[in-house]
Amino acid sequence: NCGVSGVSMDVFTGEMVIVLGPVGSGKSALLKGILGELYMVGGSGYVSRNELTYCGQNGWILATDLKKNVLFGQDMDPERYRQ
């Protein structure tokens, strides 16, 4: 099964909410559900205003070797690279 269940929340005007958790925990699904971008199988949802801001994050890897992905264009620092 995939999806989000057992969630109840109220967010009021002027509040800021940060959704965080481990990879695959349903953060993006929750937010896309709030935005109406996912099909709702059960329950209900209501957004009183369309004044929402969402900044999604897409993971990506450079099409190169692991070392270049770790260094991400920076000069090689052997001590830092070992970390």
PDB file of C-alpha atoms in Angstrom, residues 48-83:
ATOM      1  CA  SER A  48     -10.066  27.582   2.430  1.00  0.00           C
ATOM      2  CA  ARG A  49      -7.748  29.756   0.344  1.00  0.00           C
ATOM      3  CA  ASN A  50      -5.496  29.262  -2.631  1.00  0.00           C
ATOM      4  CA  GLU A  51      -2.606  31.083  -0.995  1.00  0.00           C
ATOM      5  CA  LEU A  52      -0.274  28.132  -0.680  1.00  0.00           C
ATOM      6  CA  THR A  53       3.412  27.935  -1.430  1.00  0.00           C
ATOM      7  CA  TYR A  54       5.093  24.624  -2.153  1.00  0.00           C
ATOM      8  CA  CYS A  55       8.737  24.119  -2.975  1.00  0.00           C
ATOM      9  CA  GLY A  56       9.310  20.543  -4.050  1.00  0.00           C
ATOM     10  CA  GLN A  57      12.708  18.928  -4.189  1.00  0.00           C
ATOM     11  CA  ASN A  58      13.843  16.505  -6.864  1.00  0.00           C
ATOM     12  CA  GLY A  59      16.846  14.337  -6.165  1.00  0.00           C
ATOM     13  CA  TRP A  60      19.322  13.949  -8.956  1.00  0.00           C
ATOM     14  CA  ILE A  61      22.763  12.534  -9.648  1.00  0.00           C
ATOM     15  CA  LEU A  62      25.269  13.801 -12.185  1.00  0.00           C
ATOM     16  CA  ALA A  63      25.924  11.401 -15.074  1.00  0.00           C
ATOM     17  CA  THR A  64      29.525  10.861 -13.996  1.00  0.00           C
ATOM     18  CA  ASP A  65      31.496   8.987 -11.342  1.00  0.00           C
ATOM     19  CA  LEU A  66      30.828   8.973  -7.605  1.00  0.00           C
ATOM     20  CA  LYS A  67      33.817  11.193  -6.818  1.00  0.00           C
ATOM     21  CA  LYS A  68      32.540  14.003  -9.059  1.00  0.00           C
ATOM     22  CA  ASN A  69      29.059  13.702  -7.512  1.00  0.00           C
ATOM     23  CA  VAL A  70      30.563  14.065  -4.037  1.00  0.00           C
ATOM     24  CA  LEU A  71      32.828  16.981  -4.984  1.00  0.00           C
ATOM     25  CA  PHE A  72      30.091  18.697  -7.026  1.00  0.00           C
ATOM     26  CA  GLY A  73      32.533  20.828  -9.005  1.00  0.00           C
ATOM     27  CA  GLN A  74      34.741  21.731  -6.036  1.00  0.00           C
ATOM     28  CA  ASP A  75      38.496  21.171  -5.895  1.00  0.00           C
ATOM     29  CA  MET A  76      39.624  17.889  -4.367  1.00  0.00           C
ATOM     30  CA  ASP A  77      40.325  18.152  -0.615  1.00  0.00           C
ATOM     31  CA  PRO A  78      41.513  14.672   0.455  1.00  0.00           C
ATOM     32  CA  GLU A  79      40.602  15.214   4.114  1.00  0.00           C
ATOM     33  CA  ARG A  80      37.074  16.380   3.383  1.00  0.00           C
ATOM     34  CA  TYR A  81      36.592  13.695   0.720  1.00  0.00           C
ATOM     35  CA  ARG A  82      37.431  10.963   3.277  1.00  0.00           C
ATOM     36  CA  GLN A  83      34.597  12.221   5.481  1.00  0.00           C
TER      37      GLN A  83
END
